[in-house]
Amino acid sequence: MKNNLHSNEVFYMALATFAGGCFWCMVKPFDQWDGIEKVVLKTGEILGGTYEERAKQWQAYFNKNIELVQSRVKDIPEDEKVQVLFIRDSFESTHGNGSVISSWINLAGGVNVLDHLASTNGMVTPSAEEVLQTNSSIIIIGDSYDYNATYDTIMADERFKELAPIANNNIIFNPYGLFQW
């Protein structure tokens, strides 16, 4: 069955579905789903009792959501995928290739516009020029301890006022998760 939703709508639904359970952002390796599942199952086994069954239920829920997201985005043509600029507290702090953020964006049917940058543990520090050269259609603010302050900062930065997501105020906040502790 062909999905009749516009690729942006599919991306947002997929991102929301996939971001719903952020347990795996607490474990390494961040971008290896099978490693995450093993950690959850092992944790349930170690804790024993009802926790082992709860870990298995979580695993089923996790896999169901991955399959749901994949089924919704599989038909998005490459040239219609949402171009995402993910930032942390500023444009100088973000995720490049090898990060779980890139994995999530790709799984949700989008493209991390900074995925081409080499990273250390998934983190990159792009130059202003590299950010300006992106063709992003949205900005996701995540991993920020003060989302509103980050939003205000990027909206006020004159260097980036011509970026499409800023000009169109197409900025979303990544949901809070366990990672914020």
CSV table of C-alpha atoms in Angstrom, one decimal:
chain,number,residue,atom,x,y,z
A,1,MET,CA,0.0,0.0,0.0
A,2,LYS,CA,1.4,3.4,-1.0
A,3,ASN,CA,1.6,6.0,1.6
A,4,ASN,CA,-0.3,9.1,0.5
A,5,LEU,CA,1.3,11.4,3.0
A,6,HIS,CA,3.8,14.1,2.0
A,7,SER,CA,7.4,13.1,2.9
A,8,ASN,CA,7.6,15.8,5.6
A,9,GLU,CA,4.5,14.4,7.3
A,10,VAL,CA,5.8,10.9,7.1
A,11,PHE,CA,9.1,12.0,8.6
A,12,TYR,CA,7.5,13.8,11.5
A,13,MET,CA,5.2,10.8,12.3
A,14,ALA,CA,8.2,8.4,12.0
A,15,LEU,CA,10.4,10.6,14.2
A,16,ALA,CA,7.7,10.9,16.8
A,17,THR,CA,7.0,7.2,16.8
A,18,PHE,CA,10.7,6.3,17.0
A,19,ALA,CA,11.6,8.9,19.6
A,20,GLY,CA,8.9,7.5,21.9
A,21,GLY,CA,11.3,5.3,24.0
A,22,CYS,CA,14.7,6.8,24.6
A,23,PHE,CA,16.1,4.0,26.8
A,24,TRP,CA,18.7,3.1,24.2
A,25,CYS,CA,20.3,6.5,24.4
A,26,MET,CA,21.7,5.5,27.7
A,27,VAL,CA,23.7,2.6,26.4
A,28,LYS,CA,26.7,2.1,24.2
A,29,PRO,CA,27.1,1.4,21.4
A,30,PHE,CA,24.4,4.0,20.7
A,31,ASP,CA,23.7,3.1,17.1
A,32,GLN,CA,23.7,-0.7,17.2
A,33,TRP,CA,20.1,-1.9,17.7
A,34,ASP,CA,21.1,-5.5,18.4
A,35,GLY,CA,23.5,-4.2,21.1
A,36,ILE,CA,20.7,-2.2,22.7
A,37,GLU,CA,18.4,-5.2,22.7
A,38,LYS,CA,21.1,-7.4,24.3
A,39,VAL,CA,21.7,-4.8,27.0
A,40,VAL,CA,18.0,-4.5,27.8
A,41,LEU,CA,17.5,-8.2,27.9
A,42,LYS,CA,20.6,-8.7,30.0
A,43,THR,CA,19.5,-6.0,32.4
A,44,GLY,CA,16.1,-7.8,32.8
A,45,GLU,CA,17.9,-11.1,33.4
A,46,ILE,CA,20.2,-9.6,36.0
A,47,LEU,CA,17.3,-7.9,37.9
A,48,GLY,CA,15.2,-11.1,37.7
A,49,GLY,CA,11.6,-11.5,38.7
A,50,THR,CA,9.2,-9.5,36.5
A,51,TYR,CA,12.0,-7.4,35.0
A,52,GLU,CA,13.0,-10.2,32.6
A,53,GLU,CA,9.5,-10.4,31.2
A,54,ARG,CA,9.3,-6.6,31.0
A,55,ALA,CA,12.6,-6.5,29.1
A,56,LYS,CA,11.2,-9.0,26.6
A,57,GLN,CA,8.0,-6.9,26.3
A,58,TRP,CA,10.1,-3.8,25.7
A,59,GLN,CA,12.1,-5.6,23.0
A,60,ALA,CA,8.9,-6.6,21.2
A,61,TYR,CA,7.7,-3.0,21.5
A,62,PHE,CA,11.0,-1.6,20.3
A,63,ASN,CA,11.1,-4.0,17.2
A,64,LYS,CA,7.4,-3.2,16.5
A,65,ASN,CA,8.2,0.5,16.4
A,66,ILE,CA,11.2,0.0,14.1
A,67,GLU,CA,9.2,-2.0,11.7
A,68,LEU,CA,6.3,0.5,11.8
A,69,VAL,CA,8.7,3.4,11.0
A,70,GLN,CA,10.5,1.4,8.3
A,71,SER,CA,7.2,0.6,6.6
A,72,ARG,CA,6.1,4.2,6.6
A,73,VAL,CA,9.2,5.7,5.1
A,74,LYS,CA,10.4,2.9,2.8
A,75,ASP,CA,8.9,4.5,-0.3
A,76,ILE,CA,10.2,8.0,0.2
A,77,PRO,CA,12.4,8.8,-2.8
A,78,GLU,CA,15.9,9.9,-1.9
A,79,ASP,CA,15.4,13.4,-3.3
A,80,GLU,CA,12.2,13.9,-1.2
A,81,LYS,CA,13.7,12.9,2.1
A,82,VAL,CA,13.6,15.6,4.8
A,83,GLN,CA,17.0,17.3,5.2
A,84,VAL,CA,17.7,17.6,8.9
A,85,LEU,CA,20.1,19.8,10.8
A,86,PHE,CA,20.3,18.5,14.3
A,87,ILE,CA,21.9,20.8,16.8
A,88,ARG,CA,22.6,20.6,20.5
A,89,ASP,CA,23.2,23.9,22.4
A,90,SER,CA,24.4,25.8,19.3
A,91,PHE,CA,25.3,25.3,15.7
A,92,GLU,CA,28.8,24.4,16.8
A,93,SER,CA,27.7,21.3,18.7
A,94,THR,CA,26.0,18.6,16.7
A,95,HIS,CA,26.1,15.0,15.5
A,96,GLY,CA,27.8,13.7,12.4
A,97,ASN,CA,28.2,10.2,10.9
A,98,GLY,CA,28.4,7.3,13.3
A,99,SER,CA,26.0,8.9,15.8
A,100,VAL,CA,22.7,7.5,17.0
A,101,ILE,CA,21.1,10.8,16.0
A,102,SER,CA,22.1,10.1,12.3
A,103,SER,CA,20.7,6.5,12.7
A,104,TRP,CA,17.4,7.9,14.1
A,105,ILE,CA,17.1,10.5,11.4
A,106,ASN,CA,17.8,7.9,8.6
A,107,LEU,CA,15.5,5.4,10.1
A,108,ALA,CA,12.7,8.1,10.2
A,109,GLY,CA,13.2,8.7,6.5
A,110,GLY,CA,15.3,11.8,6.8
A,111,VAL,CA,18.9,12.8,6.0
A,112,ASN,CA,21.3,14.3,8.5
A,113,VAL,CA,22.8,17.2,6.5
A,114,LEU,CA,26.1,16.9,8.5
A,115,ASP,CA,26.4,13.2,8.2
A,116,HIS,CA,29.3,13.6,5.8
A,117,LEU,CA,31.5,15.1,8.5
A,118,ALA,CA,33.9,12.8,10.3
A,119,SER,CA,33.0,12.6,14.0
A,120,THR,CA,34.5,11.6,17.3
A,121,ASN,CA,31.9,9.4,19.1
A,122,GLY,CA,29.3,10.8,16.7
A,123,MET,CA,30.0,14.5,17.7
A,124,VAL,CA,31.1,17.1,15.3
A,125,THR,CA,31.9,20.8,15.5
A,126,PRO,CA,31.0,22.3,12.1
A,127,SER,CA,32.2,25.7,11.0
A,128,ALA,CA,29.7,28.4,10.2
A,129,GLU,CA,30.4,27.9,6.6
A,130,GLU,CA,29.6,24.2,6.8
A,131,VAL,CA,26.3,24.9,8.5
A,132,LEU,CA,25.5,27.6,5.9
A,133,GLN,CA,26.2,25.1,3.0
A,134,THR,CA,23.6,22.7,4.3
A,135,ASN,CA,20.3,22.3,2.5
A,136,SER,CA,18.3,21.6,5.6
A,137,SER,CA,14.6,22.0,5.6
A,138,ILE,CA,14.2,21.6,9.4
A,139,ILE,CA,16.3,22.1,12.5
A,140,ILE,CA,15.9,19.7,15.4
A,141,ILE,CA,17.2,21.0,18.8
A,142,GLY,CA,18.1,18.2,21.0
A,143,ASP,CA,20.4,17.3,23.9
A,144,SER,CA,20.0,20.8,25.1
A,145,TYR,CA,19.6,21.6,28.8
A,146,ASP,CA,17.6,24.8,27.9
A,147,TYR,CA,15.7,24.3,24.7
A,148,ASN,CA,14.2,27.8,24.8
A,149,ALA,CA,17.5,29.5,25.3
A,150,THR,CA,19.0,27.4,22.4
A,151,TYR,CA,16.1,28.4,20.2
A,152,ASP,CA,16.5,32.1,21.1
A,153,THR,CA,20.2,31.9,20.4
A,154,ILE,CA,19.9,30.4,17.0
A,155,MET,CA,17.1,32.7,16.0
A,156,ALA,CA,19.1,35.7,16.9
A,157,ASP,CA,22.4,34.6,15.2
A,158,GLU,CA,22.6,36.9,12.2
A,159,ARG,CA,25.0,34.5,10.4
A,160,PHE,CA,22.3,32.0,10.0
A,161,LYS,CA,19.1,34.1,9.4
A,162,GLU,CA,19.0,32.9,5.7
A,163,LEU,CA,18.9,29.2,6.5
A,164,ALA,CA,15.5,27.9,5.4
A,165,PRO,CA,14.5,26.4,8.8
A,166,ILE,CA,15.2,29.7,10.5
A,167,ALA,CA,13.6,31.9,7.8
A,168,ASN,CA,10.5,29.6,7.9
A,169,ASN,CA,10.7,29.0,11.7
A,170,ASN,CA,10.7,25.3,11.0
A,171,ILE,CA,12.4,24.3,14.2
A,172,ILE,CA,11.3,21.4,16.5
A,173,PHE,CA,12.5,20.3,19.9
A,174,ASN,CA,13.6,16.7,20.3
A,175,PRO,CA,11.4,15.1,23.0
A,176,TYR,CA,13.0,15.0,26.5
A,177,GLY,CA,14.1,11.6,27.5
A,178,LEU,CA,16.1,9.8,30.1
A,179,PHE,CA,19.2,11.2,28.5
A,180,GLN,CA,18.7,14.7,30.1
A,181,TRP,CA,19.6,13.5,33.6
